[in-house]
Short mmCIF file of C-alpha atoms and ligand atoms in Angstrom, two decimals:
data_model
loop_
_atom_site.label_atom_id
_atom_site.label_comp_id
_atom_site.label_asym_id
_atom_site.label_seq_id
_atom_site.Cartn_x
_atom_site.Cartn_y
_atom_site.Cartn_z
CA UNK A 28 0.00 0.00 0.00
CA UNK A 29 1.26 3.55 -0.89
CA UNK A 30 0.79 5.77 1.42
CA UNK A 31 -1.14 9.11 1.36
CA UNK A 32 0.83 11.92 -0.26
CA UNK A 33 0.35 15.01 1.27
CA UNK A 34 1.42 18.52 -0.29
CA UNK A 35 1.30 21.82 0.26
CA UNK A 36 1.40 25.75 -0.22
CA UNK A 37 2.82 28.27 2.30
CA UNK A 38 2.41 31.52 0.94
CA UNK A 39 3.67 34.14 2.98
CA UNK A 40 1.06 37.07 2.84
CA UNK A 41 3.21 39.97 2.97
CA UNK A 42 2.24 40.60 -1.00
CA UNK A 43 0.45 39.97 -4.44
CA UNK A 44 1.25 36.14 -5.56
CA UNK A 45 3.88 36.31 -8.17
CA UNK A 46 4.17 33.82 -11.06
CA UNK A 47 7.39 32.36 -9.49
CA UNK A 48 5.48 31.26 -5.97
CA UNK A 49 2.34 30.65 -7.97
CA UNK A 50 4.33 27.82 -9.36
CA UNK A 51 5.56 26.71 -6.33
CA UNK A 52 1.62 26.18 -5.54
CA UNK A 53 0.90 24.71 -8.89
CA UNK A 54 3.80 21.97 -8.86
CA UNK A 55 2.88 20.85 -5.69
CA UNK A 56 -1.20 21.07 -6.59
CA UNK A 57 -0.38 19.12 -9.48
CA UNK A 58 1.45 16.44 -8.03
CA UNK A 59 -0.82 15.85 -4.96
CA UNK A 60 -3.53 15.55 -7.89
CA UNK A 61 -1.89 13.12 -9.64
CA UNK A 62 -1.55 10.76 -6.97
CA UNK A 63 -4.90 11.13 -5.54
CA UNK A 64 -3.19 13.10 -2.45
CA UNK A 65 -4.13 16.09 -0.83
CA UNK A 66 -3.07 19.50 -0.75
CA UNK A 67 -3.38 21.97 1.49
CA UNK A 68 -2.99 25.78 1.86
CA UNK A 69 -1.14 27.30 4.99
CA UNK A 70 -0.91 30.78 5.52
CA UNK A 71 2.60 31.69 7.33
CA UNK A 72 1.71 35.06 8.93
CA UNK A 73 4.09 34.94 11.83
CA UNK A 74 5.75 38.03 10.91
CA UNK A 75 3.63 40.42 12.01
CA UNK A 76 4.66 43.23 10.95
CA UNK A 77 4.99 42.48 7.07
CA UNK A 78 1.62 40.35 6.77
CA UNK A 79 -1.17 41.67 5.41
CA UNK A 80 -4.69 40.32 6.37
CA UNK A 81 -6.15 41.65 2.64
CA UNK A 82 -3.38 39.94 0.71
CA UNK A 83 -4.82 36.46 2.60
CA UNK A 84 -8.06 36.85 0.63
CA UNK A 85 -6.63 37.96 -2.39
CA UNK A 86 -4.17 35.24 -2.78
CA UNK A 87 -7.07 32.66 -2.56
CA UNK A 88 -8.87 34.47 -4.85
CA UNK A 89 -6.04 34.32 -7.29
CA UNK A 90 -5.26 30.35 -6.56
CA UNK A 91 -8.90 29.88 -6.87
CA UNK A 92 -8.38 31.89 -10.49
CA UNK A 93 -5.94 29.70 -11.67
CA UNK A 94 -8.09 27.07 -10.76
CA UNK A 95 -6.40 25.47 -8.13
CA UNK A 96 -8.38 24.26 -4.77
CA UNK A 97 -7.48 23.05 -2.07
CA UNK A 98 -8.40 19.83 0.54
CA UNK A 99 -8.08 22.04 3.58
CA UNK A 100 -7.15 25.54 4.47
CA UNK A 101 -7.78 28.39 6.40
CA UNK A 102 -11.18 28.51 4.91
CA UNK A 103 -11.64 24.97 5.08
CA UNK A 104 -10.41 23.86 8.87
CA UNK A 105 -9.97 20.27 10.01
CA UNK A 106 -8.50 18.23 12.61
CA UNK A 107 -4.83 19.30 11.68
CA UNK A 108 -5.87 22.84 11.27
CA UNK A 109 -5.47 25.98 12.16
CA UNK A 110 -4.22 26.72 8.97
CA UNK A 111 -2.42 30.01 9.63
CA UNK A 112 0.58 30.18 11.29
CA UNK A 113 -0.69 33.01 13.72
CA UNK A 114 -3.09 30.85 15.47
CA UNK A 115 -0.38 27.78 16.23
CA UNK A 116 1.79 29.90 18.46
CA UNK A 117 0.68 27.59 21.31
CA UNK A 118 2.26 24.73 19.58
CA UNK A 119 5.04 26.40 18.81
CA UNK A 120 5.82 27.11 22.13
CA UNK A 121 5.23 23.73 23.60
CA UNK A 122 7.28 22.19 21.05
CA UNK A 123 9.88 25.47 21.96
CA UNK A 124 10.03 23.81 25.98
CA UNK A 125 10.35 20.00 25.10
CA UNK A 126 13.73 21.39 23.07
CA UNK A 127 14.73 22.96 26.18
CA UNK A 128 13.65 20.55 28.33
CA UNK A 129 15.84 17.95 26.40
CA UNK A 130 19.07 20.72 26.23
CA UNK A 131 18.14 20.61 22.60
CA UNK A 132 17.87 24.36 23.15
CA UNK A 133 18.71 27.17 25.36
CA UNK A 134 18.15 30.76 26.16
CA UNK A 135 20.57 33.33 24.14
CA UNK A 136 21.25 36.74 25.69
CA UNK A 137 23.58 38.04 23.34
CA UNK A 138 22.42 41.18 21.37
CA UNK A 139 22.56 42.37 18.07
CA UNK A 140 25.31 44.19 18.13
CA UNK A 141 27.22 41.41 19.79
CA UNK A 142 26.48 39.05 17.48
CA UNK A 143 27.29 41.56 14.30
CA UNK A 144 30.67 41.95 16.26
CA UNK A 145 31.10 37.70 16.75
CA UNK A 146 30.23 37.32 12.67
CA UNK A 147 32.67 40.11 11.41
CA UNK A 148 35.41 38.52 13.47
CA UNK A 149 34.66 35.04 12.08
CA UNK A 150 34.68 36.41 8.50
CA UNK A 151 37.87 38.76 8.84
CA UNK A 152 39.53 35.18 10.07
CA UNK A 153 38.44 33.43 7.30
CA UNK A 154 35.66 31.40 9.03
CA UNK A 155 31.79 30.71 8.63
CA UNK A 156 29.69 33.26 10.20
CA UNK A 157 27.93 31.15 12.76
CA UNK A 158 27.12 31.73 16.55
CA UNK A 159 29.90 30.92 18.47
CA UNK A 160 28.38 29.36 21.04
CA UNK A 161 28.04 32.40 23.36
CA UNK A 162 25.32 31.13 26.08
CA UNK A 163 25.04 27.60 25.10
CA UNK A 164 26.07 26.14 28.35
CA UNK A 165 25.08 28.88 30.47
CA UNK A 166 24.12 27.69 33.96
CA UNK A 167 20.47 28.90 36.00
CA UNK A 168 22.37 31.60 37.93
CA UNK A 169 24.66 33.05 34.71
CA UNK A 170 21.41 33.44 32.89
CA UNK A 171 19.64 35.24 35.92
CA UNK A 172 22.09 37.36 35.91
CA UNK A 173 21.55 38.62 32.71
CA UNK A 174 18.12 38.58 33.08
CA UNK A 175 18.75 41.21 35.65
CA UNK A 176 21.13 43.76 33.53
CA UNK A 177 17.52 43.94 31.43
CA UNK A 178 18.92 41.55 28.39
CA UNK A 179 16.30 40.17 26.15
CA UNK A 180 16.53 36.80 25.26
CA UNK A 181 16.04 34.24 22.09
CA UNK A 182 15.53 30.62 21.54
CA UNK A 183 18.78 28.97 20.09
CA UNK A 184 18.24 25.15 18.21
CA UNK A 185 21.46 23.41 19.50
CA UNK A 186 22.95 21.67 16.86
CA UNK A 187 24.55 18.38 17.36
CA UNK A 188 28.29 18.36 16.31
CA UNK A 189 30.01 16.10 14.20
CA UNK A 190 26.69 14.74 12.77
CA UNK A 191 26.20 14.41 9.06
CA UNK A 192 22.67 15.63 7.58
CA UNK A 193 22.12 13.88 4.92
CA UNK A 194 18.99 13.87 2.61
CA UNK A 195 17.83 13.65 -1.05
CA UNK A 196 16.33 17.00 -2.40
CA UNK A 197 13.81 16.22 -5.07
CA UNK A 198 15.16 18.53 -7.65
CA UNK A 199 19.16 19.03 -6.28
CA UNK A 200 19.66 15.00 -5.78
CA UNK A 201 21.74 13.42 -3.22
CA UNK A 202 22.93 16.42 -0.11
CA UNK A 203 25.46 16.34 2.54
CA UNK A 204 25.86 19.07 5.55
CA UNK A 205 28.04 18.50 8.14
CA UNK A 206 26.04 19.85 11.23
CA UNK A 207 29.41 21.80 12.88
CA UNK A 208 28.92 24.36 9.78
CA UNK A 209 25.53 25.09 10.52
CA UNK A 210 25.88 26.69 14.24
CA UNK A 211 22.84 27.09 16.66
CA UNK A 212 20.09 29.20 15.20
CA UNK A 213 17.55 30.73 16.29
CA UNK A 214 14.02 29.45 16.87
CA UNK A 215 12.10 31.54 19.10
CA UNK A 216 12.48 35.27 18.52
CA UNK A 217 13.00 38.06 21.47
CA UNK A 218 9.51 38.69 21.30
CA UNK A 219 8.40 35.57 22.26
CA UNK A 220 7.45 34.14 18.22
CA UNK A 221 8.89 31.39 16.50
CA UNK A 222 10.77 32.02 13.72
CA UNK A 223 10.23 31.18 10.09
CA UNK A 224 11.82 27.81 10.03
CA UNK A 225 10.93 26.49 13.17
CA UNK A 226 7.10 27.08 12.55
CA UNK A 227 7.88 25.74 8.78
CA UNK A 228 9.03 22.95 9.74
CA UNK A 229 6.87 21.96 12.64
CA UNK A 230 3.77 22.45 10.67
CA UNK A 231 4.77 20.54 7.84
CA UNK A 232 5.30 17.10 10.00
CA UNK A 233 1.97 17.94 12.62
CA UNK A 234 0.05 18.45 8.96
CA UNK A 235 1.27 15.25 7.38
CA UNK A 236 3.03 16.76 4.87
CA UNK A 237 4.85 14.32 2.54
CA UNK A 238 6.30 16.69 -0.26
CA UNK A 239 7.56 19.94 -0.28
CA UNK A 240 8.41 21.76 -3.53
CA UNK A 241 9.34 25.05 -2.75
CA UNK A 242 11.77 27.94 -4.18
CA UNK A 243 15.37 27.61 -3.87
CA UNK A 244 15.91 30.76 -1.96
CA UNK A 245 15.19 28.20 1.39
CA UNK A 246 17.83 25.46 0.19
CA UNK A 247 19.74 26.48 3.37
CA UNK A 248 16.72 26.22 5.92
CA UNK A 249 16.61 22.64 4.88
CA UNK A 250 19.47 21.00 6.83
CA UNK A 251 18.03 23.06 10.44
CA UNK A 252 14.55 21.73 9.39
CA UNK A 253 15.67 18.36 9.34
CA UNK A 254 17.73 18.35 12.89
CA UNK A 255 14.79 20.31 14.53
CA UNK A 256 12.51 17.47 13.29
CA UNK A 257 14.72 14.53 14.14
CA UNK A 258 15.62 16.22 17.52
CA UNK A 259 11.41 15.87 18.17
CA UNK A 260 11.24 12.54 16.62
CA UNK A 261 8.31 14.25 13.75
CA UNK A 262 8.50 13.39 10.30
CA UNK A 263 10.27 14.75 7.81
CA UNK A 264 8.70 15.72 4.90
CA UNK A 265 10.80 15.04 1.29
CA UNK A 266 11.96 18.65 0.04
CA UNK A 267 12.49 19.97 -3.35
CA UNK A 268 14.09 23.07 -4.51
CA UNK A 269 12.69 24.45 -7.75
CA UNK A 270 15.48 27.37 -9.08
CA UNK A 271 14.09 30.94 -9.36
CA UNK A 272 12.20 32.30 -12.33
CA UNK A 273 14.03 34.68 -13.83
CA UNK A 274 13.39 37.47 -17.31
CA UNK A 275 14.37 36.54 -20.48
CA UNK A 276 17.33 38.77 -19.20
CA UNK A 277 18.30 36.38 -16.89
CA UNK A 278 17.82 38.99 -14.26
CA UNK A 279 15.22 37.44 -11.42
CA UNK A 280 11.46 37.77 -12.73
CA UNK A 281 9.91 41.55 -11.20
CA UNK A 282 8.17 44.13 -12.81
CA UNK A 283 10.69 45.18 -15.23
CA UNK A 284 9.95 42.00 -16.92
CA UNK A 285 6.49 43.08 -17.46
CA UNK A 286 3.63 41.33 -14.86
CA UNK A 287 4.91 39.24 -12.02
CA UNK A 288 1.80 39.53 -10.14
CA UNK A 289 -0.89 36.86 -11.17
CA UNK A 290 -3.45 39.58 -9.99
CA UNK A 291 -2.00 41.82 -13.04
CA UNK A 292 -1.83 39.46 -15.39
CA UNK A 293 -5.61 38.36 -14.75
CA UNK A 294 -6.57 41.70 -14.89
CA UNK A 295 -5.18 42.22 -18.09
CA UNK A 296 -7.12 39.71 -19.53
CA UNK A 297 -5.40 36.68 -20.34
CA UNK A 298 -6.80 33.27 -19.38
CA UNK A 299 -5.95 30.70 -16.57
CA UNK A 300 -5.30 28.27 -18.51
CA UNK A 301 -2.76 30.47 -20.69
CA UNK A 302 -1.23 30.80 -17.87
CA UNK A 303 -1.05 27.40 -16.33
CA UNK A 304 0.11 26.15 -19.56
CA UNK A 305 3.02 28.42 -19.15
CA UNK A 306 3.61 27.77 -15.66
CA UNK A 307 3.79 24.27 -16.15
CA UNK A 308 6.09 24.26 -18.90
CA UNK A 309 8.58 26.25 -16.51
CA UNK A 310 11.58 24.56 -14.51
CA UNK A 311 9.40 21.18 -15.96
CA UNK A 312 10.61 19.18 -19.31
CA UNK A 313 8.76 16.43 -20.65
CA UNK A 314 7.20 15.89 -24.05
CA UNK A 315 4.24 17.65 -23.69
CA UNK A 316 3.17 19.56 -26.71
CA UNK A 317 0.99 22.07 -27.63
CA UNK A 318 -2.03 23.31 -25.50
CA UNK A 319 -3.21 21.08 -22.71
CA UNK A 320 -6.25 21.11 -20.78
CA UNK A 321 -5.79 20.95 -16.83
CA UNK A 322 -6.53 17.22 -16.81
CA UNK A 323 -3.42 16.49 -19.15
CA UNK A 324 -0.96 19.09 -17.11
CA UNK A 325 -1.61 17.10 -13.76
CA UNK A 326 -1.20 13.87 -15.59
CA UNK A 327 1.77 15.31 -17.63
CA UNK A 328 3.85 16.08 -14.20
CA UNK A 329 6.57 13.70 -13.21
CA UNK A 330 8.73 14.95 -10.07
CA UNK A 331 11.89 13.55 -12.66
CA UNK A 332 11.17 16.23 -14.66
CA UNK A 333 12.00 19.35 -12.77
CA UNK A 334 15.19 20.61 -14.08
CA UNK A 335 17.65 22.95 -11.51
CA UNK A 336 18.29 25.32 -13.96
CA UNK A 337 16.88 29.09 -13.87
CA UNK A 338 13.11 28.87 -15.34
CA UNK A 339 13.54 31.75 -18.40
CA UNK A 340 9.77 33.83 -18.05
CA UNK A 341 8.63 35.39 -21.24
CA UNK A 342 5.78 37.19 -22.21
CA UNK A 343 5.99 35.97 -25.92
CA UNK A 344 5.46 32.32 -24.28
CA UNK A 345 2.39 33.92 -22.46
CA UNK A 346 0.83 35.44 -25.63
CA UNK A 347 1.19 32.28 -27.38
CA UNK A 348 -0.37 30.43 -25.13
CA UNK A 349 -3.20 33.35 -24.69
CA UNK A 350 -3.59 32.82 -28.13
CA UNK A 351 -4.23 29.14 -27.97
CA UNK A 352 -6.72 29.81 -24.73
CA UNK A 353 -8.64 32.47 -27.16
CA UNK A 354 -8.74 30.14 -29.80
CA UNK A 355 -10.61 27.55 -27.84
CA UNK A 356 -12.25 29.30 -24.55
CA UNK A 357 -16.34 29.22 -24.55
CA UNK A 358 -17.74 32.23 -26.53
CA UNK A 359 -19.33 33.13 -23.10
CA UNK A 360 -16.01 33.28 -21.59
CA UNK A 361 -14.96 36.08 -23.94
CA UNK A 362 -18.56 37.85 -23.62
CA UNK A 363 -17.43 40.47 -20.85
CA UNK A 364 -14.37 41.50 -23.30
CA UNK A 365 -17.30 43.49 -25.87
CA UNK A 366 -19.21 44.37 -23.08
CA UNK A 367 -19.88 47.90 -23.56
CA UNK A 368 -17.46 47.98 -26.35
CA UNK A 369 -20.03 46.80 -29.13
CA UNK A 370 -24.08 47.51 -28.81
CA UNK A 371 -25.49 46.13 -26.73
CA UNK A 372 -26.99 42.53 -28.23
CA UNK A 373 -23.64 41.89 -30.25
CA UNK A 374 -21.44 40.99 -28.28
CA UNK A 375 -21.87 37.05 -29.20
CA UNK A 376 -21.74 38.11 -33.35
CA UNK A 377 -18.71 40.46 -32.57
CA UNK A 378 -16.70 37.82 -30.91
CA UNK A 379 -17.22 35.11 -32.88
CA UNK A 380 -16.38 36.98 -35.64
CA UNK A 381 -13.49 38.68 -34.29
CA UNK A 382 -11.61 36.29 -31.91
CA UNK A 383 -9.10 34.81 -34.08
CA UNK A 384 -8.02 38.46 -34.00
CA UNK A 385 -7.94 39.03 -30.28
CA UNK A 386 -5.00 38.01 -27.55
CA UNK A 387 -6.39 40.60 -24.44
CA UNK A 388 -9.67 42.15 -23.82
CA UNK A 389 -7.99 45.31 -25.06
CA UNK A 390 -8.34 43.99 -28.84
CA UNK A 391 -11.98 44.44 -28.46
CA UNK A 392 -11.48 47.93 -28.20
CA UNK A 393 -9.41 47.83 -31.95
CA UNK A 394 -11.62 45.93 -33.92
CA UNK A 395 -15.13 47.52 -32.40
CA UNK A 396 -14.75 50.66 -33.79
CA UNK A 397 -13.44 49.07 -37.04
CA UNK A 398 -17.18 47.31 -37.16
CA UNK A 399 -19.69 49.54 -35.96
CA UNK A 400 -17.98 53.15 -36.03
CA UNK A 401 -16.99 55.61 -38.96
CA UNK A 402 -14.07 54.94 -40.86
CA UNK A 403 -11.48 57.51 -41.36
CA UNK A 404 -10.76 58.70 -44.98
CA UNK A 405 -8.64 56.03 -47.15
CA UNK A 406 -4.94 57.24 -46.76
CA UNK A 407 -1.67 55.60 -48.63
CA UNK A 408 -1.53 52.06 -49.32
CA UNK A 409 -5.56 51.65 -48.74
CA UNK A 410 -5.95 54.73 -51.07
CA UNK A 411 -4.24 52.94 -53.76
CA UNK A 412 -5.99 49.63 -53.39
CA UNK A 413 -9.18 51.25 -53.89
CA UNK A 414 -8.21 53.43 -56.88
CA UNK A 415 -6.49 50.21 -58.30
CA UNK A 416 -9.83 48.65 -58.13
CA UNK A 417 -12.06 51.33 -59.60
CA UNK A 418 -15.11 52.73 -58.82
CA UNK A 419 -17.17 50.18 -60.72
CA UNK A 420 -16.03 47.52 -58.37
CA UNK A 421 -17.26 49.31 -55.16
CA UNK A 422 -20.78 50.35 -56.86
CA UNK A 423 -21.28 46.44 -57.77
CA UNK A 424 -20.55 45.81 -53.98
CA UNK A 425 -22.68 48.59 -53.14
CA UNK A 426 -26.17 46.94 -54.82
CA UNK A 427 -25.37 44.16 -54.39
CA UNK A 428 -25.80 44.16 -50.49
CA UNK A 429 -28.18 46.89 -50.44
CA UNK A 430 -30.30 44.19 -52.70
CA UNK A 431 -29.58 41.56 -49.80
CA UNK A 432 -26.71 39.84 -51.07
CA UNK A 433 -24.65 37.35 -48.29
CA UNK A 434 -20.83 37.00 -48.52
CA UNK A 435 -21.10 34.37 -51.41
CA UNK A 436 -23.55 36.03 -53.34
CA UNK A 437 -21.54 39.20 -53.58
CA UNK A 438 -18.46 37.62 -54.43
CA UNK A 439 -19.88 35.96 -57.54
CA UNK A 440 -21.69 38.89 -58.45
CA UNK A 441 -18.05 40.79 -58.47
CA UNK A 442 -16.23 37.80 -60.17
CA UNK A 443 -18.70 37.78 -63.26
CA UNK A 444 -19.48 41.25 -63.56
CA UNK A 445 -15.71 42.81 -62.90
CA UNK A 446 -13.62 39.11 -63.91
CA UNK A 447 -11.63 39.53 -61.01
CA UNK A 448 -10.21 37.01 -58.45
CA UNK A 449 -8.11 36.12 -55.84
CA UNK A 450 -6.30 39.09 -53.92
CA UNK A 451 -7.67 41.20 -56.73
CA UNK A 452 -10.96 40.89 -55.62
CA UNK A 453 -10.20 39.88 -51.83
CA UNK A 454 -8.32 42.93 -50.91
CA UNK A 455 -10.02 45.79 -51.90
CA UNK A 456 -12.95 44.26 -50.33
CA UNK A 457 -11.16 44.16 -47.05
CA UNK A 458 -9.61 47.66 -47.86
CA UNK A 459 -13.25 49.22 -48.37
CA UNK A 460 -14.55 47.49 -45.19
CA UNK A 461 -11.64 47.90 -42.84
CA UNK A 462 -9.46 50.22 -44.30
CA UNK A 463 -7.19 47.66 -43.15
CA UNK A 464 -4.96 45.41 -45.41
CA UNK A 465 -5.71 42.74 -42.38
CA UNK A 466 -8.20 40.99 -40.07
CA UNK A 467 -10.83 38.53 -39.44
CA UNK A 468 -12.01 37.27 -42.20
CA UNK A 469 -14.13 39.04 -44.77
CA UNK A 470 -17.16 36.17 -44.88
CA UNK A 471 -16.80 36.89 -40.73
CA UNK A 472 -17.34 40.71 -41.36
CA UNK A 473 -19.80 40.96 -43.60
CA UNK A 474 -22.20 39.32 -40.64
CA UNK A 475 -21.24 41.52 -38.16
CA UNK A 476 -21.36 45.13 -40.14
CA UNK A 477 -24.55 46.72 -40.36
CA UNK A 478 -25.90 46.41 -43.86
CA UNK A 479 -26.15 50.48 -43.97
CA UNK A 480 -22.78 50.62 -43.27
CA UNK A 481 -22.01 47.99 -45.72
CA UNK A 482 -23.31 50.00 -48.37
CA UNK A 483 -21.92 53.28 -47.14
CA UNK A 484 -18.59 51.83 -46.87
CA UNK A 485 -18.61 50.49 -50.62
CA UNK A 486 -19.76 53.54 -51.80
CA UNK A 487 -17.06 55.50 -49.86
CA UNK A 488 -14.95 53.42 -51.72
CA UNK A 489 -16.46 54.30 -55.07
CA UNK A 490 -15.66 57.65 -54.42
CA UNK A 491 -12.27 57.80 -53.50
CA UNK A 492 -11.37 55.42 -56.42
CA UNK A 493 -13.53 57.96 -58.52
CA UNK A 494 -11.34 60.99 -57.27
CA UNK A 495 -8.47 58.80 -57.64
CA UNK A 496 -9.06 58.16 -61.03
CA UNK A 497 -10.02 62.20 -61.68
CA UNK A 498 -6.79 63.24 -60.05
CA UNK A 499 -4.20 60.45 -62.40
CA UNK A 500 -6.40 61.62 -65.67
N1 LIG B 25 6.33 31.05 3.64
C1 LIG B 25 7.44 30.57 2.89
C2 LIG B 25 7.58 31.37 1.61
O1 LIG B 25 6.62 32.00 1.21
C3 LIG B 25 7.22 29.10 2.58
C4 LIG B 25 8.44 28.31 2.38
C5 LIG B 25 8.11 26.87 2.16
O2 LIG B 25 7.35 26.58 1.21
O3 LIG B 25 8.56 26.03 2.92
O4 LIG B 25 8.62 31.44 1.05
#
């Protein structure tokens, strides 16, 4: 029997979910998925002061988005809950006093400025900055005493020496720390919290979690994890380091590189599934081509196929994949990108009509006018396509709809009564209808432009190729 895999997401809610973390959540949503596991979401709001209660919402709004849920949560409590990290304190401080009690930890008094001084004298000797060791055998009496001069005091993990950690990171492969380089850290603050790997790590064993994929930037919180976890006798989850996304610069992904936030990019308009088809793709090889539906992404993920080097982010990649979305989303997923753009009643006609031409909402806004509004006057190359025509071909086009004529009716009336065809007879269509040399296509067009301004259009045309053909005689 396998047993239950268990995976999770720890956002920190201290700011909008970038594409890099929303990865993090998808790799491990996907892989809980495929294995018929669960996965959970835990918000890690022990630092006060940089958490943000309204960024908690929004980043389940924006997991939600992407269409990722989850088996239990904040929202969703059960037996292994809470599922923020601000109501476990209790837990962390019982599991803080069964460390002490077992002189796997002990009170630190020294202060900041003591321990900058202890880390610049390591490093201007050529040595690791780690705690040397300052209070770690201080007796009852020696640590009253500093209790007295008004020191504050921290929580320091003591590390075993001489003991090799040794573990196999999903993505990285076989690692080795030897614990003497690590030196005691810290896992209970001044102010009485537990710090960011301590409450990491203890929630991940009392939560069952199996599987952690997670960025790269906590490689070195992984060897401390796994003493503080053996040193309780919890179990320890397997981790997995996925390397940072970065620009197409290289350059680590932010603004500059266009939107990082997944809140952005929604709000621009492109698709979840655009996007999980990118994210998926990134830091993850495999042969899977083309567009793929959520089903075949989870199926598609393989733990083997996380590579360690940088994840490139590019929003080329992201249009493409928009474009595929577009292509195939449900017309009344696209409705809300005419709203208000078209009137009212067309917004179905419009967008079926139009979408091969749209990537963002924002396309609506080109091609709308381009249907329903005035055109400008003919100008340069359009000029010439309409004079190269002549006027006769326009005033064909120009009965022939006013008399009710459909797409294929009109074309065989100006075949046989002007003998032209092909881009002859294509283009100055498109060139009296659009003013445009591209676009959706014309059969598309001629459904969606009001017959009046069908008819005014052709014989706007006639005109200029008449005053064309006035100002070369
Ligand atoms: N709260 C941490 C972060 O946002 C989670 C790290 C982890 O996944 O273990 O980076």
């Amino acid at each position: 029997m396998t047993s239950l895999i268990v995976t999770r997401f720890a956002p920190s809610p201290t700011g909008a979910l970038h594409l890099g973390n929303a990865r993090t959540a998808l790799f491990n949503w996907f892989y809980a998925r495929k294995l018929g596991g669960r996965f959970l979401l835990r918000i890690e709001d022990t630092d006060r002061a940089r958490s943000d209660e309204s960024q908690v919402g929004a980043l389940m709004a924006e997991l939600r988005w992407l269409g990722l849920d989850w088996d239990a949560g904040p929202d969703l409590e059960d037996a292994k809950g809470p599922y923020r990290q601000s109501a476990r304190e209790e837990r962390y401080r019982e599991a803080t006093t069964r460390l002490m009690s077992a002189q796997r930890a002990y009170h630190c008094f020294c202060t900041p400025l003591e321990l900058e001084l202890a880390r610049k004298a390591a490093l201007s000797r050529g040595l690791p900055p780690r705690y040397p060791g300052t209070c770690s055998h201080l007796n009852d009496a020696a640590q009253e005493a500093r209790r007295r001069e008004g020191r504050e005091s921290t929580v320091r993990f003591r590390v075993p020496l001489g003991e090799a950690v040794v573990y196999e990171d999903l993505v990285r492969g076989p690692q080795r720390f030897m614990s003497d380089e690590l030196g005691d850290f810290v896992i209970q603050r001044a102010d009485g919290t537990a710090s960011f790997l301590f409450c990491n790590a203890l929630d991940d064993a009392a939560m069952g979690v199996t599987h952690v994929l997670r960025g790269e930037d906590h490689v070195a919180n992984t060897p401390r994890q796994h003493l503080i976890l053996q040193a309780l006798g919890a179990q320890i989850p397997a981790y997995g380091h996925l390397p940072l996304l970065v620009g197409s610069d290289g350059a680590p992904l932010s603004k500059r590189h266009g939107s990082a936030s997944v809140a952005d990019i929604r709000d621009a308009g492109y698709l979840p599934n655009a996007v999980l088809n990118l994210l998926a793709r990134l830091g993850h090889s495999g042969a899977l081509d083309g567009w793929a539906d959520t089903r075949a992404l989870i199926a598609h993920f393989e733990l083997e196929a996380l590579g360690r080097a940088p994840a490139h982010f590019d929003l080329t990649q992201l249009t493409h994949w928009q474009k595929e979305e577009v292509h195939r989303a449900p017309l009344e997923t696209l409705l809300s990108w005419a709203k208000g753009k078209v009137p009212a009643g067309q917004e179905g006609a419009f967008i079926a009509a139009v979408r091969q031409n749209l990537v963002l909402p924002a396309d609506a806004a080109v091609w709308a006018p381009i249907v329903y509004g005035e055109l400008p006057c003919a100008e340069g190359a359009i000029e010439a396509l309409l004079r190269a025509a002549g006027s006769a071909f326009f005033e064909v086009a120009a009965t022939a709809v006013s008399e009710g004529a459909d797409y294929a009716a009109l074309l065989a009336r100006l075949k046989s009564r002007t003998g032209l065809v092909g881009k002859a007879l294509f283009h100055p269509l498109r060139a009296a209808l659009t003013q445009r040399l591209d676009g959706p296509e014309l059969a598309q067009l001629l459904l969606i432009i009001p017959r009046a301004q069908l008819i005014a259009r052709f014989q706007v045309a006639a005109a200029v190729a008449v005053k064309g053909t006035d100002a070369s005689s």
